[in-house]
Tab-separated table of C-alpha atoms and ligand atoms in Angstrom:
chain	number	residue	atom	x	y	z
A	1	MET	CA	12.117	-12.694	5.679
A	2	GLY	CA	9.589	-12.178	8.202
A	3	LEU	CA	6.166	-13.206	7.387
A	4	ILE	CA	3.865	-10.204	6.611
A	5	GLN	CA	0.901	-10.363	8.672
A	6	ALA	CA	-3.215	-8.216	8.204
A	7	SER	CA	-2.336	-4.385	8.904
A	8	ARG	CA	-2.649	-3.421	12.718
A	9	GLY	CA	-6.783	-2.629	13.364
A	10	THR	CA	-7.528	-4.517	10.080
A	11	ARG	CA	-8.820	-8.343	9.809
A	12	ASP	CA	-9.502	-11.256	7.637
A	13	ILE	CA	-13.057	-12.428	7.826
A	14	LEU	CA	-12.892	-15.909	6.958
A	15	PRO	CA	-15.012	-18.240	4.829
A	16	ASP	CA	-16.555	-19.611	9.153
A	17	GLU	CA	-17.103	-16.132	9.592
A	18	VAL	CA	-18.900	-14.947	6.648
A	19	ALA	CA	-21.851	-17.136	6.971
A	20	TYR	CA	-23.386	-14.951	9.774
A	21	TRP	CA	-22.121	-11.764	7.153
A	22	GLN	CA	-24.054	-13.012	4.447
A	23	GLN	CA	-26.600	-13.654	6.925
A	24	ILE	CA	-26.907	-10.160	8.177
A	25	GLU	CA	-26.453	-8.809	4.461
A	26	ALA	CA	-29.324	-10.934	3.024
A	27	THR	CA	-31.555	-9.996	5.442
A	28	ALA	CA	-30.666	-6.146	5.598
A	29	ARG	CA	-31.059	-6.468	1.335
A	30	ASP	CA	-34.624	-7.743	1.584
A	31	LEU	CA	-36.253	-5.446	4.944
A	32	LEU	CA	-34.411	-2.576	2.830
A	33	HIS	CA	-36.276	-3.208	-0.289
A	34	ARG	CA	-39.311	-3.748	1.567
A	35	ALA	CA	-39.372	-0.454	3.165
A	36	ALA	CA	-38.487	1.341	0.011
A	37	TYR	CA	-34.961	1.915	0.339
A	38	ARG	CA	-32.564	1.580	-2.686
A	39	GLU	CA	-29.070	0.933	-2.350
A	40	LEU	CA	-25.977	3.845	-2.718
A	41	ARG	CA	-22.614	2.437	-3.718
A	42	THR	CA	-19.992	6.001	-3.158
A	43	PRO	CA	-16.184	5.614	-3.374
A	44	ILE	CA	-13.940	4.901	-0.981
A	45	PHE	CA	-12.690	7.912	-0.939
A	46	GLU	CA	-13.501	11.418	-1.235
A	47	GLN	CA	-11.564	14.909	-0.687
A	48	THR	CA	-10.897	15.562	2.404
A	49	ASP	CA	-12.698	18.651	2.902
A	50	LEU	CA	-16.102	17.014	2.493
A	51	PHE	CA	-15.490	15.199	5.629
A	52	GLU	CA	-14.339	18.085	7.171
A	53	ARG	CA	-16.684	20.528	6.662
A	54	GLY	CA	-19.689	17.611	6.243
A	55	ILE	CA	-18.240	16.475	10.282
A	56	GLY	CA	-17.356	18.990	11.956
A	57	GLU	CA	-13.356	19.693	12.470
A	58	ALA	CA	-14.076	19.466	16.154
A	59	THR	CA	-15.029	15.597	16.347
A	60	ASP	CA	-12.605	13.089	17.126
A	61	VAL	CA	-13.195	11.369	13.501
A	62	VAL	CA	-11.970	14.221	11.655
A	63	GLY	CA	-10.040	15.476	14.712
A	64	LYS	CA	-8.044	11.920	15.413
A	65	GLU	CA	-9.082	9.570	13.105
A	66	MET	CA	-8.881	10.288	9.854
A	67	TYR	CA	-7.205	8.362	7.106
A	68	THR	CA	-5.904	10.972	5.219
A	69	PHE	CA	-2.809	11.566	2.429
A	70	LEU	CA	-1.742	12.998	-0.431
A	71	ASP	CA	-2.603	11.348	-3.398
A	72	ARG	CA	0.519	11.420	-6.300
A	73	GLY	CA	-0.812	14.735	-7.738
A	74	ASP	CA	-1.061	16.257	-4.391
A	75	ARG	CA	-4.577	16.758	-3.635
A	76	SER	CA	-5.671	15.577	0.130
A	77	VAL	CA	-7.793	12.596	0.303
A	78	THR	CA	-9.642	10.819	2.984
A	79	LEU	CA	-10.751	6.980	3.121
A	80	ARG	CA	-14.336	7.262	4.210
A	81	PRO	CA	-14.337	7.311	8.038
A	82	GLU	CA	-18.767	6.969	7.996
A	83	GLY	CA	-21.199	6.923	4.670
A	84	THR	CA	-23.237	9.819	5.462
A	85	ALA	CA	-20.769	12.224	3.489
A	86	GLY	CA	-20.358	10.462	0.367
A	87	ALA	CA	-24.019	9.698	0.446
A	88	VAL	CA	-25.040	13.274	1.003
A	89	ARG	CA	-22.160	14.548	-1.614
A	90	ALA	CA	-23.909	12.402	-4.433
A	91	TYR	CA	-27.331	13.236	-3.450
A	92	ILE	CA	-26.362	16.727	-4.230
A	93	GLU	CA	-24.272	16.312	-7.655
A	94	HIS	CA	-26.394	14.382	-8.747
A	95	LYS	CA	-29.084	16.345	-8.317
A	96	LEU	CA	-31.497	13.285	-6.480
A	97	HIS	CA	-33.466	16.102	-4.478
A	98	ALA	CA	-35.001	17.064	-7.829
A	99	GLN	CA	-36.674	13.463	-8.284
A	100	GLY	CA	-38.912	15.155	-5.471
A	101	GLY	CA	-39.991	13.066	-2.704
A	102	VAL	CA	-37.685	11.629	-0.236
A	103	GLN	CA	-34.928	9.317	-1.255
A	104	ARG	CA	-34.298	6.254	0.862
A	105	LEU	CA	-30.844	5.424	0.438
A	106	TRP	CA	-29.048	2.598	2.160
A	107	TYR	CA	-25.264	1.348	1.413
A	108	VAL	CA	-23.174	-1.348	3.593
A	109	GLY	CA	-19.025	-1.407	2.872
A	110	PRO	CA	-15.755	-0.577	4.801
A	111	MET	CA	-15.714	2.713	7.008
A	112	PHE	CA	-11.540	3.802	7.951
A	113	ARG	CA	-10.693	5.225	11.638
A	114	TYR	CA	-7.148	5.152	13.053
A	115	GLU	CA	-8.246	4.049	16.505
A	116	ARG	CA	-6.938	1.865	18.770
A	117	PRO	CA	-8.188	-1.207	18.000
A	118	GLN	CA	-9.514	-3.794	20.804
A	119	ALA	CA	-12.182	-5.826	20.270
A	120	GLY	CA	-15.454	-4.236	18.216
A	121	ARG	CA	-13.229	-1.370	17.143
A	122	GLN	CA	-11.132	-1.420	14.354
A	123	ARG	CA	-9.087	0.757	11.586
A	124	GLN	CA	-11.221	-1.018	8.920
A	125	PHE	CA	-14.446	-1.646	9.832
A	126	HIS	CA	-17.764	-2.097	8.095
A	127	GLN	CA	-21.067	0.073	8.794
A	128	LEU	CA	-24.443	-0.907	6.800
A	129	GLY	CA	-25.960	2.176	6.936
A	130	VAL	CA	-29.466	3.855	5.642
A	131	GLU	CA	-29.865	7.805	4.528
A	132	ALA	CA	-33.878	8.995	4.239
A	133	ILE	CA	-33.585	12.467	2.746
A	134	GLY	CA	-36.352	14.715	2.403
A	135	SER	CA	-38.894	14.787	5.461
A	136	ALA	CA	-38.924	16.641	8.639
A	137	ASP	CA	-41.352	14.534	9.462
A	138	PRO	CA	-41.114	13.014	12.802
A	139	ARG	CA	-42.094	9.864	10.708
A	140	ALA	CA	-39.154	9.380	8.767
A	141	ASP	CA	-37.125	9.030	11.820
A	142	VAL	CA	-39.383	6.690	13.743
A	143	GLU	CA	-39.404	4.213	10.239
A	144	ALA	CA	-35.601	4.579	10.352
A	145	ILE	CA	-35.550	3.525	13.703
A	146	ALA	CA	-37.612	1.149	12.991
A	147	LEU	CA	-36.024	-0.615	10.416
A	148	ALA	CA	-32.233	-0.867	12.331
A	149	ALA	CA	-35.312	-3.076	15.454
A	150	ASP	CA	-36.359	-5.192	12.678
A	151	ILE	CA	-32.935	-5.623	11.222
A	152	LEU	CA	-31.642	-6.530	14.252
A	153	ARG	CA	-34.502	-8.754	15.150
A	154	ALA	CA	-34.873	-10.554	12.204
A	155	VAL	CA	-30.772	-11.553	12.745
A	156	GLY	CA	-31.170	-12.992	15.838
A	157	ILE	CA	-30.663	-9.924	18.439
A	158	GLN	CA	-33.578	-9.885	20.832
A	159	ASP	CA	-32.116	-8.133	24.020
A	160	TRP	CA	-31.137	-4.799	22.371
A	161	THR	CA	-31.882	-1.608	24.282
A	162	LEU	CA	-33.027	1.589	22.425
A	163	SER	CA	-31.689	5.073	23.882
A	164	LEU	CA	-33.077	8.330	22.737
A	165	ASN	CA	-32.664	12.253	22.965
A	166	SER	CA	-33.172	15.221	21.399
A	167	ILE	CA	-30.686	17.649	20.952
A	168	GLY	CA	-33.127	19.916	18.897
A	169	THR	CA	-32.074	23.129	16.542
A	170	LYS	CA	-28.488	24.746	16.192
A	171	ALA	CA	-30.296	27.652	17.819
A	172	ASP	CA	-31.519	24.917	20.778
A	173	ARG	CA	-28.334	24.154	21.318
A	174	GLN	CA	-26.562	27.417	21.695
A	175	HIS	CA	-28.474	28.250	24.913
A	176	TYR	CA	-28.144	24.778	26.104
A	177	ARG	CA	-23.989	25.306	25.171
A	178	ASP	CA	-24.090	28.367	27.316
A	179	ALA	CA	-26.218	26.600	30.685
A	180	LEU	CA	-23.777	23.469	30.338
A	181	VAL	CA	-20.694	25.358	29.717
A	182	ALA	CA	-21.316	27.452	33.216
A	183	TYR	CA	-22.231	24.270	34.939
A	184	LEU	CA	-19.288	22.611	33.623
A	185	GLN	CA	-16.460	25.358	34.194
A	186	PRO	CA	-15.975	25.133	37.805
A	187	TYR	CA	-15.345	21.549	37.510
A	188	ALA	CA	-12.887	21.907	34.839
A	189	ASN	CA	-9.986	20.562	36.364
A	190	GLU	CA	-11.899	17.534	37.537
A	191	LEU	CA	-12.503	16.455	34.308
A	192	ASP	CA	-10.483	14.455	31.440
A	193	ALA	CA	-8.082	16.423	29.330
A	194	ASP	CA	-9.900	15.342	26.110
A	195	SER	CA	-12.774	16.763	27.787
A	196	LYS	CA	-11.190	19.661	29.400
A	197	ASP	CA	-10.068	20.219	25.606
A	198	ARG	CA	-14.026	20.296	24.300
A	199	LEU	CA	-14.915	23.071	27.198
A	200	THR	CA	-14.249	25.248	24.321
A	201	ARG	CA	-14.530	23.619	21.299
A	202	ASN	CA	-17.450	21.251	21.551
A	203	PRO	CA	-18.720	20.979	25.117
A	204	LEU	CA	-21.728	18.688	24.216
A	205	ARG	CA	-19.546	16.028	23.462
A	206	ILE	CA	-18.627	16.166	26.817
A	207	LEU	CA	-21.831	14.459	27.779
A	208	ASP	CA	-20.616	11.383	26.193
A	209	SER	CA	-17.416	11.187	27.514
A	210	LYS	CA	-16.173	7.752	28.123
A	211	ASP	CA	-13.973	8.464	31.541
A	212	GLU	CA	-15.779	7.733	34.792
A	213	LYS	CA	-15.166	10.978	36.881
A	214	THR	CA	-16.305	13.418	34.050
A	215	LEU	CA	-19.537	10.945	33.481
A	216	ALA	CA	-20.326	11.442	37.164
A	217	ILE	CA	-19.582	15.722	36.248
A	218	ALA	CA	-22.104	15.535	33.435
A	219	LYS	CA	-24.795	13.541	35.082
A	220	GLY	CA	-25.665	16.541	37.267
A	221	ALA	CA	-25.508	18.719	34.220
A	222	PRO	CA	-28.690	20.898	33.028
A	223	SER	CA	-30.444	18.404	30.656
A	224	ILE	CA	-30.984	19.651	27.033
A	225	LEU	CA	-34.729	18.371	27.004
A	226	ASP	CA	-35.119	21.748	28.997
A	227	TYR	CA	-33.606	24.066	26.120
A	228	LEU	CA	-35.710	22.771	23.628
A	229	SER	CA	-38.250	25.352	21.500
A	230	ALA	CA	-41.637	24.623	21.364
A	231	PRO	CA	-41.313	23.276	18.192
A	232	SER	CA	-38.431	20.801	18.657
A	233	SER	CA	-40.370	19.468	21.674
A	234	ALA	CA	-43.603	18.552	19.677
A	235	HIS	CA	-40.889	16.880	17.603
A	236	PHE	CA	-39.707	14.703	20.427
A	237	GLU	CA	-42.758	14.264	21.466
A	238	ARG	CA	-44.263	13.025	18.100
A	239	VAL	CA	-41.537	10.633	17.723
A	240	ARG	CA	-42.009	9.206	20.924
A	241	ASP	CA	-46.199	8.588	20.797
A	242	LEU	CA	-45.143	7.140	17.294
A	243	LEU	CA	-42.338	4.525	19.154
A	244	GLN	CA	-45.201	3.567	21.594
A	245	ARG	CA	-47.618	2.413	18.376
A	246	LEU	CA	-44.795	0.642	17.326
A	247	LYS	CA	-44.211	-1.113	20.410
A	248	ILE	CA	-40.619	-0.124	20.181
A	249	PRO	CA	-38.805	0.273	23.646
A	250	PHE	CA	-36.853	3.329	24.659
A	251	ALA	CA	-35.139	5.101	27.360
A	252	ILE	CA	-34.928	8.773	27.035
A	253	ASP	CA	-30.707	9.459	27.874
A	254	PRO	CA	-29.997	12.982	28.157
A	255	CYS	CA	-26.647	12.480	27.796
A	256	LEU	CA	-26.752	11.047	24.295
A	257	VAL	CA	-25.499	13.416	21.989
A	258	ARG	CA	-23.660	11.494	19.488
A	259	GLY	CA	-20.092	12.181	18.181
A	260	LEU	CA	-20.914	14.492	15.003
A	261	ASP	CA	-21.891	18.333	14.228
A	262	TYR	CA	-24.693	17.661	11.541
A	263	TYR	CA	-27.143	16.393	14.064
A	264	THR	CA	-30.474	18.026	14.876
A	265	HIS	CA	-33.507	16.885	16.837
A	266	THR	CA	-33.496	13.269	17.312
A	267	ALA	CA	-30.509	11.178	18.628
A	268	PHE	CA	-30.117	7.400	19.211
A	269	GLU	CA	-28.540	4.605	19.999
A	270	PHE	CA	-29.020	0.484	20.137
A	271	LYS	CA	-26.488	-1.101	22.753
A	272	VAL	CA	-26.883	-4.779	23.113
A	273	ASP	CA	-24.961	-5.705	26.846
A	274	ALA	CA	-22.809	-8.466	25.078
A	275	LEU	CA	-20.386	-6.418	23.892
A	276	GLY	CA	-18.548	-4.642	27.374
A	277	ALA	CA	-17.546	-1.391	26.490
A	278	GLN	CA	-17.666	-1.214	22.532
A	279	SER	CA	-22.378	-1.810	23.468
A	280	THR	CA	-23.209	0.468	20.980
A	281	VAL	CA	-24.362	-1.406	17.235
A	282	CYS	CA	-25.844	1.640	15.898
A	283	GLY	CA	-25.846	5.151	16.128
A	284	GLY	CA	-28.047	7.743	14.237
A	285	GLY	CA	-30.194	10.645	14.063
A	286	ARG	CA	-31.520	13.598	12.227
A	287	TYR	CA	-29.087	15.975	10.492
A	288	ASP	CA	-31.063	18.927	8.764
A	289	GLY	CA	-28.203	20.555	8.739
A	290	LEU	CA	-25.766	18.660	6.685
A	291	ILE	CA	-27.410	19.017	2.717
A	292	SER	CA	-27.372	23.194	3.320
A	293	GLU	CA	-23.812	22.515	5.451
A	294	LEU	CA	-22.536	20.873	1.905
A	295	GLY	CA	-23.470	23.131	-0.606
A	296	GLY	CA	-27.105	21.611	-1.312
A	297	PRO	CA	-30.911	23.029	-0.910
A	298	ASP	CA	-32.065	23.534	2.650
A	299	THR	CA	-32.938	19.355	3.217
A	300	PRO	CA	-33.948	17.769	6.361
A	301	ALA	CA	-32.781	13.764	6.585
A	302	VAL	CA	-32.553	10.737	8.768
A	303	GLY	CA	-30.202	7.902	8.953
A	304	TRP	CA	-28.238	5.671	11.191
A	305	ALA	CA	-25.324	3.038	10.756
A	306	ILE	CA	-24.651	-0.540	12.175
A	307	GLY	CA	-21.103	-1.604	12.563
A	308	LEU	CA	-21.222	-4.786	11.699
A	309	GLU	CA	-18.019	-6.386	13.478
A	310	ARG	CA	-19.957	-5.842	16.345
A	311	LEU	CA	-23.300	-7.168	14.923
A	312	VAL	CA	-21.433	-10.660	14.036
A	313	LEU	CA	-19.154	-10.835	17.488
A	314	THR	CA	-23.142	-10.426	19.444
A	315	MET	CA	-24.310	-12.989	17.123
A	316	GLN	CA	-21.639	-15.279	17.830
A	317	GLN	CA	-22.460	-15.211	21.136
A	318	GLN	CA	-25.890	-15.660	21.603
A	319	SER	CA	-26.553	-18.282	18.530
A	320	GLU	CA	-25.364	-21.923	17.831
A	321	SER	CA	-23.260	-21.565	14.488
A	322	LEU	CA	-24.753	-21.314	11.212
A	323	PRO	CA	-26.606	-23.879	9.002
A	324	ALA	CA	-23.198	-23.686	6.217
A	325	GLY	CA	-21.726	-26.190	3.343
A	326	ALA	CA	-23.419	-28.182	0.910
A	327	ASP	CA	-26.451	-30.179	1.106
A	328	ILE	CA	-24.643	-33.574	-0.548
A	329	TYR	CA	-21.585	-35.038	0.203
A	330	CYS	CA	-20.633	-37.049	-3.076
A	331	ALA	CA	-17.740	-40.052	-2.156
A	332	ALA	CA	-16.537	-42.211	-4.989
A	333	ARG	CA	-13.447	-44.219	-5.328
A	334	GLY	CA	-12.190	-45.941	-8.980
A	335	ALA	CA	-12.054	-44.092	-12.376
A	336	ASP	CA	-15.413	-44.764	-13.317
A	337	ALA	CA	-16.995	-43.628	-10.248
A	338	GLU	CA	-14.950	-41.025	-9.685
A	339	ALA	CA	-16.225	-39.137	-13.465
A	340	GLN	CA	-20.018	-40.677	-13.046
A	341	ALA	CA	-19.973	-38.482	-9.484
A	342	LEU	CA	-18.430	-35.539	-10.723
A	343	GLU	CA	-21.266	-36.067	-13.870
A	344	ILE	CA	-24.570	-36.440	-10.880
A	345	ALA	CA	-22.810	-33.590	-8.917
A	346	GLN	CA	-23.265	-31.485	-11.632
A	347	ARG	CA	-26.887	-32.447	-12.325
A	348	LEU	CA	-27.807	-32.079	-9.323
A	349	ARG	CA	-25.872	-28.440	-8.987
A	350	GLN	CA	-28.337	-27.410	-11.967
A	351	ALA	CA	-31.439	-28.557	-10.442
A	352	GLY	CA	-30.465	-26.390	-7.201
A	353	LEU	CA	-29.281	-28.287	-4.717
A	354	ALA	CA	-25.992	-27.864	-3.566
A	355	VAL	CA	-23.068	-30.094	-3.631
A	356	GLU	CA	-19.501	-30.810	-2.581
A	357	VAL	CA	-17.542	-33.895	-4.923
A	358	ASP	CA	-14.750	-35.307	-2.343
A	359	LEU	CA	-11.672	-35.113	-4.454
A	360	SER	CA	-8.839	-37.267	-2.680
A	361	GLY	CA	-9.370	-40.991	-3.766
A	362	SER	CA	-8.539	-42.101	-0.434
A	363	ALA	CA	-10.168	-44.887	1.451
A	364	PHE	CA	-14.265	-45.062	1.886
A	365	GLY	CA	-13.790	-44.472	5.448
A	366	LYS	CA	-11.985	-41.459	5.339
A	367	GLN	CA	-14.455	-39.956	3.002
A	368	LEU	CA	-16.909	-40.684	4.821
A	369	LYS	CA	-15.810	-39.405	7.945
A	370	ARG	CA	-14.899	-35.774	6.430
A	371	ALA	CA	-18.761	-36.284	4.664
A	372	ASP	CA	-20.029	-36.405	8.569
A	373	ARG	CA	-17.671	-33.089	9.384
A	374	SER	CA	-19.070	-31.318	6.447
A	375	GLY	CA	-22.350	-30.910	8.219
A	376	ALA	CA	-24.129	-32.166	4.711
A	377	PRO	CA	-27.484	-34.363	5.578
A	378	LEU	CA	-26.869	-36.678	2.820
A	379	SER	CA	-24.106	-38.596	1.346
A	380	LEU	CA	-23.891	-40.465	-2.101
A	381	ILE	CA	-21.410	-42.674	-2.518
A	382	LEU	CA	-20.105	-44.380	-5.704
A	383	GLY	CA	-17.524	-47.265	-6.269
A	384	GLU	CA	-16.662	-49.633	-8.770
A	385	GLU	CA	-19.716	-51.897	-8.313
A	386	GLU	CA	-22.225	-48.497	-8.557
A	387	ALA	CA	-20.525	-47.913	-11.655
A	388	VAL	CA	-20.894	-50.554	-12.950
A	389	ASN	CA	-24.568	-50.988	-12.940
A	390	ALA	CA	-25.623	-47.299	-13.222
A	391	THR	CA	-26.558	-47.176	-9.167
A	392	VAL	CA	-25.778	-44.803	-6.128
A	393	GLN	CA	-25.411	-45.689	-2.264
A	394	LEU	CA	-27.622	-42.819	-0.698
A	395	LYS	CA	-26.747	-42.408	2.878
A	396	TRP	CA	-28.832	-39.947	5.204
A	397	LEU	CA	-25.778	-39.032	7.834
A	398	ALA	CA	-28.033	-38.268	10.554
A	399	SER	CA	-30.032	-41.504	10.652
A	400	GLY	CA	-27.159	-43.571	9.021
A	401	GLU	CA	-30.514	-44.223	6.805
A	402	GLN	CA	-28.922	-46.212	3.860
A	403	ALA	CA	-30.518	-46.945	0.500
A	404	THR	CA	-29.135	-47.900	-3.162
A	405	LEU	CA	-30.947	-46.009	-6.072
A	406	ARG	CA	-30.489	-46.284	-9.752
A	407	GLN	CA	-28.860	-43.286	-10.742
A	408	PHE	CA	-32.196	-42.810	-13.233
A	409	GLU	CA	-34.420	-42.661	-9.939
A	410	LEU	CA	-31.913	-40.765	-8.250
A	411	PHE	CA	-32.604	-37.814	-11.166
A	412	GLU	CA	-36.397	-38.477	-10.820
A	413	GLN	CA	-37.181	-37.768	-7.290
A	414	ILE	CA	-34.683	-34.566	-6.973
A	415	SER	CA	-37.588	-32.744	-5.543
A	416	LEU	CA	-38.326	-35.567	-2.602
A	417	LEU	CA	-34.396	-35.849	-2.240
A	418	GLN	CA	-35.121	-31.375	-1.450
A	419	GLU	CA	-37.443	-31.628	0.488
A	420	LYS	CA	-35.573	-34.425	2.594
A	421	ILE	CA	-32.315	-32.401	3.019
A	422	MET	CA	-34.886	-29.269	3.586
A	423	LEU	CA	-36.196	-30.433	6.870
A	424	SER	CA	-33.006	-32.148	8.098
A	425	LYS	CA	-31.430	-29.226	8.036
A	426	PRO	CA	-31.161	-27.146	11.053
A	427	ALA	CA	-34.439	-24.183	10.742
A	428	LYS	CA	-33.518	-20.445	9.509
A	429	ARG	CA	-34.521	-17.899	11.557
A	430	ILE	CA	-35.204	-15.659	9.207
B	501	LIG	P1	-17.707	4.931	19.383
B	501	LIG	O1	-18.589	5.804	20.446
B	501	LIG	O2	-17.896	3.386	19.595
B	501	LIG	O3	-16.487	5.143	19.160
B	501	LIG	P2	-19.067	6.394	17.248
B	501	LIG	O4	-19.920	7.248	17.655
B	501	LIG	O5	-17.349	6.953	16.653
B	501	LIG	O6	-19.321	5.210	17.968
B	501	LIG	P3	-20.855	5.737	14.563
B	501	LIG	O7	-19.431	6.859	14.022
B	501	LIG	O8	-21.934	6.420	14.530
B	501	LIG	O9	-20.033	5.620	16.144
B	501	LIG	O10	-21.068	5.210	13.850
B	501	LIG	C1	-21.855	4.114	13.508
B	501	LIG	C2	-21.714	2.749	14.536
B	501	LIG	O11	-20.529	2.134	13.485
B	501	LIG	C3	-21.413	2.639	16.160
B	501	LIG	O12	-22.108	2.248	17.094
B	501	LIG	C4	-20.671	1.309	15.874
B	501	LIG	O13	-21.663	0.298	16.359
B	501	LIG	C5	-19.174	1.035	14.377
B	501	LIG	N1	-18.297	2.007	14.844
B	501	LIG	C6	-17.835	3.035	14.754
B	501	LIG	N2	-16.661	2.882	14.569
B	501	LIG	C7	-16.289	1.812	14.322
B	501	LIG	C8	-14.999	1.104	14.672
B	501	LIG	N3	-13.651	1.738	14.682
B	501	LIG	N4	-15.008	-0.258	14.735
B	501	LIG	C9	-15.719	-1.069	14.794
B	501	LIG	N5	-17.275	-0.461	14.423
B	501	LIG	C10	-17.280	1.068	14.435
B	502	LIG	MG1	-15.661	6.628	18.007
């Protein structure tokens, strides 16, 4: 019988790597809370219609990438390929608009797209995203962008670039679309197969093709920015002005159109060099058309999603390993000493310290080697002698400094110990 492995395009996140995920999640949760965003949890699968209507049938996501199946009741359901459609469905279904004001929502969780797996591209991947629903003000766009920038910085990613564009309103795009098709038509036979197909169905998407020849042709295309109406131009100008005030550097990219149909006005992407082809860690924009498209009241909104796998890959490439593991490693040998060690560990944990107990019963030499490897700054050692005298040996693993204390003294000195342990751990970046 062959061994069963994780399905293609999925992977296990093992404990060594989880430290990065936890750091991202804790950082994001804190920053989002400070910006008045509240968490929303929606189901992993939804009715297929939601994504067909909310993302658009002409997009790659709906056209090629969805995990769609009939359930046992013959209903067509789809594993969510992104978070916005579900968040908007929940917003409408629970009439969150009735609460008035702006609903600032965030989510994190697995998404599913049937893609060719490669570094930074999986079939089950994870996104952290925000949606600010209920404001048409350019400040909402900039607040959301600033939040993404802050999260990237807070997890140690400094060298991102922000690409920015405006794709105007649906009407602006209609004008632009005609001009674009007129420009591209003569090159029709030189475009890659996908783009040729898009010429009639979704010509704007040709601009963000990944095919080099197509890209070269797209470079000469008319710019959408020349087709914006006056109010659309004003919106975009305000966004740029506010970003400058917040000292968030950006570059205008008129070819940035994003994959999804419901976007209006501002579109943006954060990229990092470290990732090669899969360089986009965060994509987002304004989607004023989506809520009414899905049957809700006409409501403007803006949001983004960060791809967490790509963020973790970048962190792993950029930074030293994260501080992980216990504060104290507890080595003991002999039945009495082992029992006392267990008790001491429990009391130290109750006082807030992280304590790993060696359960091997092997020679002290071996236990102390494991203590060294564990990364804990301090080791406690209890042998027969310590058990009889109710003492404990302390060994600071970095300096080798050693001391013997009465066990009750150890408990009296817990806050001192905590301070010394904190000082001997690598500084946290946040
Ligand atoms: P790409 O052009 O790389 O396919 P996309 O435009 O399809 O990206 P979005 O739908 O905007 O991506 O999703 C937002 C972010 O989610 C992306 O910038 C990326 O970081 C991440 N992401 C998207 N698809 C995947 C995937 N299959 N595996 C891992 N991360 C992904
Ligand atoms: Mg994609």
